[in-house]
């Protein structure tokens, strides 16, 4: 019997095996993502850096050359002020390389040396930004960032982009090397809070910042954390596939719902108490769209059980359907808009919410929507609101209405007396 001749392997199979072996590993702790095309297309200005790249996604040799010089100036100042050696800091960053790479959802095409250099220079640059925002004495006359208003605004825009992040633990590790007297005994989360609170509205309940143990992953995660509402007071999660649609502001106003504002709570914490809809103050300005878009992208890409920011935008989009809805909330001092017209604000919320999805079974505002819809369906609420608006909304209308009622009663009495006298 002739020996079996081994069949030559299919070259395509060999090619596929090689590709499988070259695939990058996927890690469960990745949390820094590139923006999906469905969000990026036509909206690049909200996701791409203007003046500075932070991290590997926008790292290119020769990109933002002027800013690279500023980064090295900040590096020199940071090391000199804290009496740290470059070798010491670089050696520390090298020990974090493997873990830091796992934070990025996309493979990083940088050598070990390039990655370590990038991580060290960018991390110290960011730390100097935070320190100089808090301690003005660190800003000298030659500072080309804090010395130029337009520049620091552009830099702020760039450090809150979801693609422009470095792991928070890297910042924390290098910040731990700073002498306590040089950082005013402030924790890094406290220093970060000071920096972002210039441009983001965190609410009074967030004055006491949490410790790092809550798991801050990067700046976008940090900002999102400060917008989250408190845990729900009741069960708001049901296994259904559709989210209830809240009434518009105009519909609620027609039903007699009162709108109240507060600055002493979390932005997303909206409550309906008796007939008062309490909504935290919302300031809309040039930063709002970039801020919310990047928080939304992080929520959409990451494995969050409840996508609070996404649900807030959905809820507000349903409430603010026309400029009249915005007018009402503006009159009640709930919304402060710096966009010019209220039509622009409606369009902004509609743009931000495009392509955003969330699990209807974990809808945070479900109970609130149910209560609002139920209130609007009661006819008496609308009749009472119309009566008050049409006849009792001013002292003159109130007086004339009372006079008319008295006249009607007197006329009725006179008629009855005339009938009885016959």
PDB file of C-alpha atoms in Angstrom, residues 29-290:
ATOM      1  CA  UNK A  29     -10.599  47.581  30.474  1.00  0.00           C
ATOM      2  CA  UNK A  30     -10.417  49.589  27.216  1.00  0.00           C
ATOM      3  CA  UNK A  31     -12.224  52.903  27.642  1.00  0.00           C
ATOM      4  CA  UNK A  32     -10.708  55.364  25.145  1.00  0.00           C
ATOM      5  CA  UNK A  33     -12.382  55.114  21.771  1.00  0.00           C
ATOM      6  CA  UNK A  34     -12.267  56.575  18.307  1.00  0.00           C
ATOM      7  CA  UNK A  35     -15.495  58.307  17.347  1.00  0.00           C
ATOM      8  CA  UNK A  36     -17.734  56.113  15.150  1.00  0.00           C
ATOM      9  CA  UNK A  37     -18.382  57.428  11.652  1.00  0.00           C
ATOM     10  CA  UNK A  38     -22.112  57.836  12.256  1.00  0.00           C
ATOM     11  CA  UNK A  39     -21.279  60.520  14.820  1.00  0.00           C
ATOM     12  CA  UNK A  40     -18.169  61.969  13.173  1.00  0.00           C
ATOM     13  CA  UNK A  41     -19.403  62.416   9.607  1.00  0.00           C
ATOM     14  CA  UNK A  42     -20.084  66.104   9.037  1.00  0.00           C
ATOM     15  CA  UNK A  43     -19.296  66.935  12.675  1.00  0.00           C
ATOM     16  CA  UNK A  44     -15.511  66.625  12.714  1.00  0.00           C
ATOM     17  CA  UNK A  45     -15.074  69.971  14.471  1.00  0.00           C
ATOM     18  CA  UNK A  46     -16.572  68.518  17.671  1.00  0.00           C
ATOM     19  CA  UNK A  47     -14.248  65.506  17.829  1.00  0.00           C
ATOM     20  CA  UNK A  48     -10.878  66.543  16.406  1.00  0.00           C
ATOM     21  CA  UNK A  49      -8.257  68.666  18.220  1.00  0.00           C
ATOM     22  CA  UNK A  50      -7.722  72.263  17.210  1.00  0.00           C
ATOM     23  CA  UNK A  51      -4.261  72.995  18.597  1.00  0.00           C
ATOM     24  CA  UNK A  52      -2.907  70.067  20.622  1.00  0.00           C
ATOM     25  CA  UNK A  53      -2.904  66.282  20.469  1.00  0.00           C
ATOM     26  CA  UNK A  54      -3.118  64.351  23.725  1.00  0.00           C
ATOM     27  CA  UNK A  55      -2.491  60.625  23.610  1.00  0.00           C
ATOM     28  CA  UNK A  56      -1.773  58.375  20.628  1.00  0.00           C
ATOM     29  CA  UNK A  57      -4.841  58.726  18.392  1.00  0.00           C
ATOM     30  CA  UNK A  58      -3.776  62.107  16.988  1.00  0.00           C
ATOM     31  CA  UNK A  59      -0.071  61.665  17.555  1.00  0.00           C
ATOM     32  CA  UNK A  60       1.860  62.339  14.356  1.00  0.00           C
ATOM     33  CA  UNK A  61       5.433  63.400  13.876  1.00  0.00           C
ATOM     34  CA  UNK A  62       5.389  67.126  13.183  1.00  0.00           C
ATOM     35  CA  UNK A  63       1.717  67.657  14.034  1.00  0.00           C
ATOM     36  CA  UNK A  64       1.001  70.873  15.948  1.00  0.00           C
ATOM     37  CA  UNK A  65       4.746  71.735  15.952  1.00  0.00           C
ATOM     38  CA  UNK A  66       4.313  74.931  17.979  1.00  0.00           C
ATOM     39  CA  UNK A  67       2.408  73.083  20.679  1.00  0.00           C
ATOM     40  CA  UNK A  68       5.148  70.449  20.883  1.00  0.00           C
ATOM     41  CA  UNK A  69       7.505  73.246  21.931  1.00  0.00           C
ATOM     42  CA  UNK A  70       5.016  74.425  24.561  1.00  0.00           C
ATOM     43  CA  UNK A  71       4.747  70.865  25.878  1.00  0.00           C
ATOM     44  CA  UNK A  72       8.502  70.664  26.368  1.00  0.00           C
ATOM     45  CA  UNK A  73       8.505  74.064  28.118  1.00  0.00           C
ATOM     46  CA  UNK A  74       5.866  72.782  30.525  1.00  0.00           C
ATOM     47  CA  UNK A  75       7.857  69.579  31.022  1.00  0.00           C
ATOM     48  CA  UNK A  76      10.970  71.579  31.910  1.00  0.00           C
ATOM     49  CA  UNK A  77       9.039  73.753  34.368  1.00  0.00           C
ATOM     50  CA  UNK A  78       7.318  70.749  36.014  1.00  0.00           C
ATOM     51  CA  UNK A  79      10.548  68.806  36.532  1.00  0.00           C
ATOM     52  CA  UNK A  80      12.501  71.835  37.758  1.00  0.00           C
ATOM     53  CA  UNK A  81       9.876  73.032  40.219  1.00  0.00           C
ATOM     54  CA  UNK A  82       9.472  69.564  41.733  1.00  0.00           C
ATOM     55  CA  UNK A  83      13.172  68.600  41.610  1.00  0.00           C
ATOM     56  CA  UNK A  84      12.456  65.510  39.516  1.00  0.00           C
ATOM     57  CA  UNK A  85      14.770  63.856  37.036  1.00  0.00           C
ATOM     58  CA  UNK A  86      13.644  63.001  33.522  1.00  0.00           C
ATOM     59  CA  UNK A  87      15.059  59.477  33.856  1.00  0.00           C
ATOM     60  CA  UNK A  88      13.042  58.896  37.033  1.00  0.00           C
ATOM     61  CA  UNK A  89       9.738  59.951  35.452  1.00  0.00           C
ATOM     62  CA  UNK A  90      10.359  58.151  32.166  1.00  0.00           C
ATOM     63  CA  UNK A  91      11.286  54.957  33.981  1.00  0.00           C
ATOM     64  CA  UNK A  92       8.032  55.127  35.917  1.00  0.00           C
ATOM     65  CA  UNK A  93       5.988  55.664  32.751  1.00  0.00           C
ATOM     66  CA  UNK A  94       7.647  52.664  31.096  1.00  0.00           C
ATOM     67  CA  UNK A  95       6.360  50.406  33.860  1.00  0.00           C
ATOM     68  CA  UNK A  96       2.801  51.481  32.981  1.00  0.00           C
ATOM     69  CA  UNK A  97       3.075  50.949  29.221  1.00  0.00           C
ATOM     70  CA  UNK A  98       1.354  47.566  28.964  1.00  0.00           C
ATOM     71  CA  UNK A  99      -1.603  48.628  31.116  1.00  0.00           C
ATOM     72  CA  UNK A 100      -1.870  52.048  29.443  1.00  0.00           C
ATOM     73  CA  UNK A 101      -2.033  50.516  25.961  1.00  0.00           C
ATOM     74  CA  UNK A 102      -4.993  48.399  27.065  1.00  0.00           C
ATOM     75  CA  UNK A 103      -7.016  51.551  27.745  1.00  0.00           C
ATOM     76  CA  UNK A 104      -7.224  52.216  23.985  1.00  0.00           C
ATOM     77  CA  UNK A 105      -9.838  50.368  21.957  1.00  0.00           C
ATOM     78  CA  UNK A 106      -7.806  50.696  18.744  1.00  0.00           C
ATOM     79  CA  UNK A 107      -4.274  49.342  18.320  1.00  0.00           C
ATOM     80  CA  UNK A 108      -1.505  51.901  18.859  1.00  0.00           C
ATOM     81  CA  UNK A 109       1.079  51.938  16.084  1.00  0.00           C
ATOM     82  CA  UNK A 110       3.904  53.353  18.182  1.00  0.00           C
ATOM     83  CA  UNK A 111       7.113  51.707  19.340  1.00  0.00           C
ATOM     84  CA  UNK A 112       7.720  51.268  23.051  1.00  0.00           C
ATOM     85  CA  UNK A 113      10.044  54.284  23.098  1.00  0.00           C
ATOM     86  CA  UNK A 114       7.605  56.481  21.146  1.00  0.00           C
ATOM     87  CA  UNK A 115       4.720  55.467  23.382  1.00  0.00           C
ATOM     88  CA  UNK A 116       6.649  56.173  26.590  1.00  0.00           C
ATOM     89  CA  UNK A 117       7.828  59.579  25.313  1.00  0.00           C
ATOM     90  CA  UNK A 118       4.343  60.548  24.183  1.00  0.00           C
ATOM     91  CA  UNK A 119       2.733  59.436  27.438  1.00  0.00           C
ATOM     92  CA  UNK A 120       5.271  61.260  29.621  1.00  0.00           C
ATOM     93  CA  UNK A 121       5.281  64.554  27.689  1.00  0.00           C
ATOM     94  CA  UNK A 122       1.493  64.663  27.279  1.00  0.00           C
ATOM     95  CA  UNK A 123       0.735  63.673  30.870  1.00  0.00           C
ATOM     96  CA  UNK A 124       3.028  66.317  32.345  1.00  0.00           C
ATOM     97  CA  UNK A 125       1.648  68.895  29.916  1.00  0.00           C
ATOM     98  CA  UNK A 126      -1.879  68.141  31.159  1.00  0.00           C
ATOM     99  CA  UNK A 127      -0.794  68.269  34.805  1.00  0.00           C
ATOM    100  CA  UNK A 128       0.818  71.662  34.233  1.00  0.00           C
ATOM    101  CA  UNK A 129      -2.414  72.890  32.650  1.00  0.00           C
ATOM    102  CA  UNK A 130      -4.305  71.879  35.790  1.00  0.00           C
ATOM    103  CA  UNK A 131      -1.734  73.324  38.173  1.00  0.00           C
ATOM    104  CA  UNK A 132      -1.505  76.657  36.361  1.00  0.00           C
ATOM    105  CA  UNK A 133      -5.296  76.981  36.322  1.00  0.00           C
ATOM    106  CA  UNK A 134      -5.270  76.757  40.130  1.00  0.00           C
ATOM    107  CA  UNK A 135      -1.955  78.436  40.983  1.00  0.00           C
ATOM    108  CA  UNK A 136      -1.474  81.617  38.969  1.00  0.00           C
ATOM    109  CA  UNK A 137       2.058  82.064  40.323  1.00  0.00           C
ATOM    110  CA  UNK A 138       3.175  79.231  38.011  1.00  0.00           C
ATOM    111  CA  UNK A 139       2.169  81.284  34.953  1.00  0.00           C
ATOM    112  CA  UNK A 140       5.036  83.497  33.820  1.00  0.00           C
ATOM    113  CA  UNK A 141       5.133  86.255  31.213  1.00  0.00           C
ATOM    114  CA  UNK A 142       6.361  83.825  28.564  1.00  0.00           C
ATOM    115  CA  UNK A 143       3.427  81.408  28.898  1.00  0.00           C
ATOM    116  CA  UNK A 144       1.975  81.150  25.373  1.00  0.00           C
ATOM    117  CA  UNK A 145      -1.119  79.245  26.546  1.00  0.00           C
ATOM    118  CA  UNK A 146      -2.454  80.967  29.649  1.00  0.00           C
ATOM    119  CA  UNK A 147      -1.122  84.254  28.351  1.00  0.00           C
ATOM    120  CA  UNK A 148      -3.441  84.060  25.320  1.00  0.00           C
ATOM    121  CA  UNK A 149      -7.183  83.790  25.960  1.00  0.00           C
ATOM    122  CA  UNK A 150      -7.970  82.210  22.602  1.00  0.00           C
ATOM    123  CA  UNK A 151      -5.220  79.623  23.058  1.00  0.00           C
ATOM    124  CA  UNK A 152      -6.327  78.374  26.475  1.00  0.00           C
ATOM    125  CA  UNK A 153      -9.906  78.119  25.201  1.00  0.00           C
ATOM    126  CA  UNK A 154      -8.754  76.013  22.257  1.00  0.00           C
ATOM    127  CA  UNK A 155      -6.629  73.848  24.557  1.00  0.00           C
ATOM    128  CA  UNK A 156      -9.582  73.345  26.877  1.00  0.00           C
ATOM    129  CA  UNK A 157     -11.670  72.256  23.882  1.00  0.00           C
ATOM    130  CA  UNK A 158      -9.015  69.701  22.979  1.00  0.00           C
ATOM    131  CA  UNK A 159      -8.508  68.107  26.394  1.00  0.00           C
ATOM    132  CA  UNK A 160     -12.200  67.206  26.698  1.00  0.00           C
ATOM    133  CA  UNK A 161     -12.342  65.276  23.395  1.00  0.00           C
ATOM    134  CA  UNK A 162     -12.949  61.553  23.702  1.00  0.00           C
ATOM    135  CA  UNK A 163     -10.152  60.734  21.218  1.00  0.00           C
ATOM    136  CA  UNK A 164      -7.702  63.050  22.972  1.00  0.00           C
ATOM    137  CA  UNK A 165      -7.321  61.240  26.296  1.00  0.00           C
ATOM    138  CA  UNK A 166      -4.660  59.515  28.363  1.00  0.00           C
ATOM    139  CA  UNK A 167      -5.425  57.174  31.285  1.00  0.00           C
ATOM    140  CA  UNK A 168      -6.183  58.960  34.526  1.00  0.00           C
ATOM    141  CA  UNK A 169      -3.968  56.555  36.471  1.00  0.00           C
ATOM    142  CA  UNK A 170      -0.936  57.854  34.527  1.00  0.00           C
ATOM    143  CA  UNK A 171      -1.769  61.409  35.561  1.00  0.00           C
ATOM    144  CA  UNK A 172      -2.299  60.247  39.132  1.00  0.00           C
ATOM    145  CA  UNK A 173       1.020  58.407  39.248  1.00  0.00           C
ATOM    146  CA  UNK A 174       2.995  61.434  38.074  1.00  0.00           C
ATOM    147  CA  UNK A 175       0.970  63.797  40.255  1.00  0.00           C
ATOM    148  CA  UNK A 176       1.945  61.721  43.293  1.00  0.00           C
ATOM    149  CA  UNK A 177       5.550  62.804  42.654  1.00  0.00           C
ATOM    150  CA  UNK A 178       4.655  66.472  43.143  1.00  0.00           C
ATOM    151  CA  UNK A 179       5.549  67.922  46.530  1.00  0.00           C
ATOM    152  CA  UNK A 180       2.481  68.638  48.682  1.00  0.00           C
ATOM    153  CA  UNK A 181       3.433  72.295  49.056  1.00  0.00           C
ATOM    154  CA  UNK A 182       3.516  72.690  45.264  1.00  0.00           C
ATOM    155  CA  UNK A 183      -0.042  71.415  44.837  1.00  0.00           C
ATOM    156  CA  UNK A 184      -1.633  72.944  47.925  1.00  0.00           C
ATOM    157  CA  UNK A 185      -2.441  69.496  49.321  1.00  0.00           C
ATOM    158  CA  UNK A 186      -5.124  69.175  46.640  1.00  0.00           C
ATOM    159  CA  UNK A 187      -6.034  65.732  45.361  1.00  0.00           C
ATOM    160  CA  UNK A 188      -5.849  65.284  41.621  1.00  0.00           C
ATOM    161  CA  UNK A 189      -9.645  64.958  41.332  1.00  0.00           C
ATOM    162  CA  UNK A 190      -9.992  68.274  43.181  1.00  0.00           C
ATOM    163  CA  UNK A 191      -7.498  69.953  40.868  1.00  0.00           C
ATOM    164  CA  UNK A 192      -9.297  68.494  37.845  1.00  0.00           C
ATOM    165  CA  UNK A 193     -12.605  69.756  39.199  1.00  0.00           C
ATOM    166  CA  UNK A 194     -11.193  73.299  39.468  1.00  0.00           C
ATOM    167  CA  UNK A 195      -9.999  73.188  35.858  1.00  0.00           C
ATOM    168  CA  UNK A 196     -13.191  71.895  34.254  1.00  0.00           C
ATOM    169  CA  UNK A 197     -15.559  73.880  36.440  1.00  0.00           C
ATOM    170  CA  UNK A 198     -14.565  76.999  34.504  1.00  0.00           C
ATOM    171  CA  UNK A 199     -16.370  75.670  31.443  1.00  0.00           C
ATOM    172  CA  UNK A 200     -18.673  72.877  32.648  1.00  0.00           C
ATOM    173  CA  UNK A 201     -21.667  73.359  34.973  1.00  0.00           C
ATOM    174  CA  UNK A 202     -21.362  70.734  37.694  1.00  0.00           C
ATOM    175  CA  UNK A 203     -24.063  71.902  40.131  1.00  0.00           C
ATOM    176  CA  UNK A 204     -23.761  72.735  43.819  1.00  0.00           C
ATOM    177  CA  UNK A 205     -24.178  69.132  44.995  1.00  0.00           C
ATOM    178  CA  UNK A 206     -20.877  68.302  43.321  1.00  0.00           C
ATOM    179  CA  UNK A 207     -18.754  70.685  45.367  1.00  0.00           C
ATOM    180  CA  UNK A 208     -17.472  67.759  47.410  1.00  0.00           C
ATOM    181  CA  UNK A 209     -15.580  65.766  44.844  1.00  0.00           C
ATOM    182  CA  UNK A 210     -15.225  62.002  45.159  1.00  0.00           C
ATOM    183  CA  UNK A 211     -12.017  60.125  45.715  1.00  0.00           C
ATOM    184  CA  UNK A 212     -10.139  58.419  42.920  1.00  0.00           C
ATOM    185  CA  UNK A 213     -11.463  55.097  44.219  1.00  0.00           C
ATOM    186  CA  UNK A 214     -14.690  55.588  42.281  1.00  0.00           C
ATOM    187  CA  UNK A 215     -12.705  54.648  39.187  1.00  0.00           C
ATOM    188  CA  UNK A 216     -12.079  57.732  37.038  1.00  0.00           C
ATOM    189  CA  UNK A 217     -10.715  56.474  33.745  1.00  0.00           C
ATOM    190  CA  UNK A 218     -10.001  59.716  31.883  1.00  0.00           C
ATOM    191  CA  UNK A 219     -11.260  63.301  31.622  1.00  0.00           C
ATOM    192  CA  UNK A 220     -14.413  62.557  29.605  1.00  0.00           C
ATOM    193  CA  UNK A 221     -15.355  59.931  32.184  1.00  0.00           C
ATOM    194  CA  UNK A 222     -14.615  62.465  34.928  1.00  0.00           C
ATOM    195  CA  UNK A 223     -16.883  65.137  33.406  1.00  0.00           C
ATOM    196  CA  UNK A 224     -19.677  62.632  32.767  1.00  0.00           C
ATOM    197  CA  UNK A 225     -19.530  61.481  36.375  1.00  0.00           C
ATOM    198  CA  UNK A 226     -20.288  65.026  37.560  1.00  0.00           C
ATOM    199  CA  UNK A 227     -23.420  65.233  35.431  1.00  0.00           C
ATOM    200  CA  UNK A 228     -24.915  61.947  36.621  1.00  0.00           C
ATOM    201  CA  UNK A 229     -28.083  62.051  38.726  1.00  0.00           C
ATOM    202  CA  UNK A 230     -28.358  60.387  42.148  1.00  0.00           C
ATOM    203  CA  UNK A 231     -29.603  56.785  42.289  1.00  0.00           C
ATOM    204  CA  UNK A 232     -33.324  56.560  41.461  1.00  0.00           C
ATOM    205  CA  UNK A 233     -35.682  56.879  44.409  1.00  0.00           C
ATOM    206  CA  UNK A 234     -37.909  54.160  43.004  1.00  0.00           C
ATOM    207  CA  UNK A 235     -37.857  51.359  40.502  1.00  0.00           C
ATOM    208  CA  UNK A 236     -37.626  52.965  37.068  1.00  0.00           C
ATOM    209  CA  UNK A 237     -36.448  49.933  35.114  1.00  0.00           C
ATOM    210  CA  UNK A 238     -38.911  47.690  33.311  1.00  0.00           C
ATOM    211  CA  UNK A 239     -38.447  44.974  30.751  1.00  0.00           C
ATOM    212  CA  UNK A 240     -40.177  46.690  27.839  1.00  0.00           C
ATOM    213  CA  UNK A 241     -38.854  47.756  24.498  1.00  0.00           C
ATOM    214  CA  UNK A 242     -40.173  51.284  24.118  1.00  0.00           C
ATOM    215  CA  UNK A 243     -39.380  54.416  26.104  1.00  0.00           C
ATOM    216  CA  UNK A 244     -42.324  56.633  27.031  1.00  0.00           C
ATOM    217  CA  UNK A 245     -42.402  60.012  25.328  1.00  0.00           C
ATOM    218  CA  UNK A 246     -42.746  62.945  27.738  1.00  0.00           C
ATOM    219  CA  UNK A 247     -45.116  65.818  26.874  1.00  0.00           C
ATOM    220  CA  UNK A 248     -43.652  69.006  25.478  1.00  0.00           C
ATOM    221  CA  UNK A 249     -43.143  72.028  27.707  1.00  0.00           C
ATOM    222  CA  UNK A 250     -46.088  73.759  26.008  1.00  0.00           C
ATOM    223  CA  UNK A 251     -48.383  70.797  26.667  1.00  0.00           C
ATOM    224  CA  UNK A 252     -47.321  70.724  30.303  1.00  0.00           C
ATOM    225  CA  UNK A 253     -47.898  74.452  30.635  1.00  0.00           C
ATOM    226  CA  UNK A 254     -51.388  74.065  29.131  1.00  0.00           C
ATOM    227  CA  UNK A 255     -52.119  71.374  31.725  1.00  0.00           C
ATOM    228  CA  UNK A 256     -51.162  73.722  34.563  1.00  0.00           C
ATOM    229  CA  UNK A 257     -47.751  72.237  35.404  1.00  0.00           C
ATOM    230  CA  UNK A 258     -45.550  74.765  37.201  1.00  0.00           C
ATOM    231  CA  UNK A 259     -41.898  74.990  36.227  1.00  0.00           C
ATOM    232  CA  UNK A 260     -39.336  75.586  38.944  1.00  0.00           C
ATOM    233  CA  UNK A 261     -35.566  75.834  38.715  1.00  0.00           C
ATOM    234  CA  UNK A 262     -32.791  74.956  41.102  1.00  0.00           C
ATOM    235  CA  UNK A 263     -29.010  75.259  41.066  1.00  0.00           C
ATOM    236  CA  UNK A 264     -28.466  72.981  44.053  1.00  0.00           C
ATOM    237  CA  UNK A 265     -28.729  69.607  42.414  1.00  0.00           C
ATOM    238  CA  UNK A 266     -27.331  67.417  39.667  1.00  0.00           C
ATOM    239  CA  UNK A 267     -28.058  68.578  36.116  1.00  0.00           C
ATOM    240  CA  UNK A 268     -29.849  65.360  35.188  1.00  0.00           C
ATOM    241  CA  UNK A 269     -31.975  65.185  38.348  1.00  0.00           C
ATOM    242  CA  UNK A 270     -35.425  66.318  37.130  1.00  0.00           C
ATOM    243  CA  UNK A 271     -38.321  65.836  39.576  1.00  0.00           C
ATOM    244  CA  UNK A 272     -42.104  66.178  39.436  1.00  0.00           C
ATOM    245  CA  UNK A 273     -43.454  67.056  42.894  1.00  0.00           C
ATOM    246  CA  UNK A 274     -47.215  67.662  43.210  1.00  0.00           C
ATOM    247  CA  UNK A 275     -47.620  69.814  40.096  1.00  0.00           C
ATOM    248  CA  UNK A 276     -44.139  71.374  40.128  1.00  0.00           C
ATOM    249  CA  UNK A 277     -41.623  70.181  37.556  1.00  0.00           C
ATOM    250  CA  UNK A 278     -38.236  71.007  39.095  1.00  0.00           C
ATOM    251  CA  UNK A 279     -35.475  71.246  36.493  1.00  0.00           C
ATOM    252  CA  UNK A 280     -31.863  72.173  37.325  1.00  0.00           C
ATOM    253  CA  UNK A 281     -30.483  75.260  35.612  1.00  0.00           C
ATOM    254  CA  UNK A 282     -29.062  74.526  32.176  1.00  0.00           C
ATOM    255  CA  UNK A 283     -26.597  76.970  30.640  1.00  0.00           C
ATOM    256  CA  UNK A 284     -26.133  76.550  26.903  1.00  0.00           C
ATOM    257  CA  UNK A 285     -23.109  78.199  25.300  1.00  0.00           C
ATOM    258  CA  UNK A 286     -20.362  77.574  22.751  1.00  0.00           C
ATOM    259  CA  UNK A 287     -18.997  74.658  24.802  1.00  0.00           C
ATOM    260  CA  UNK A 288     -22.247  72.757  25.235  1.00  0.00           C
ATOM    261  CA  UNK A 289     -22.350  70.865  21.959  1.00  0.00           C
ATOM    262  CA  UNK A 290     -18.741  69.682  22.103  1.00  0.00           C
TER     263      UNK A 290
END
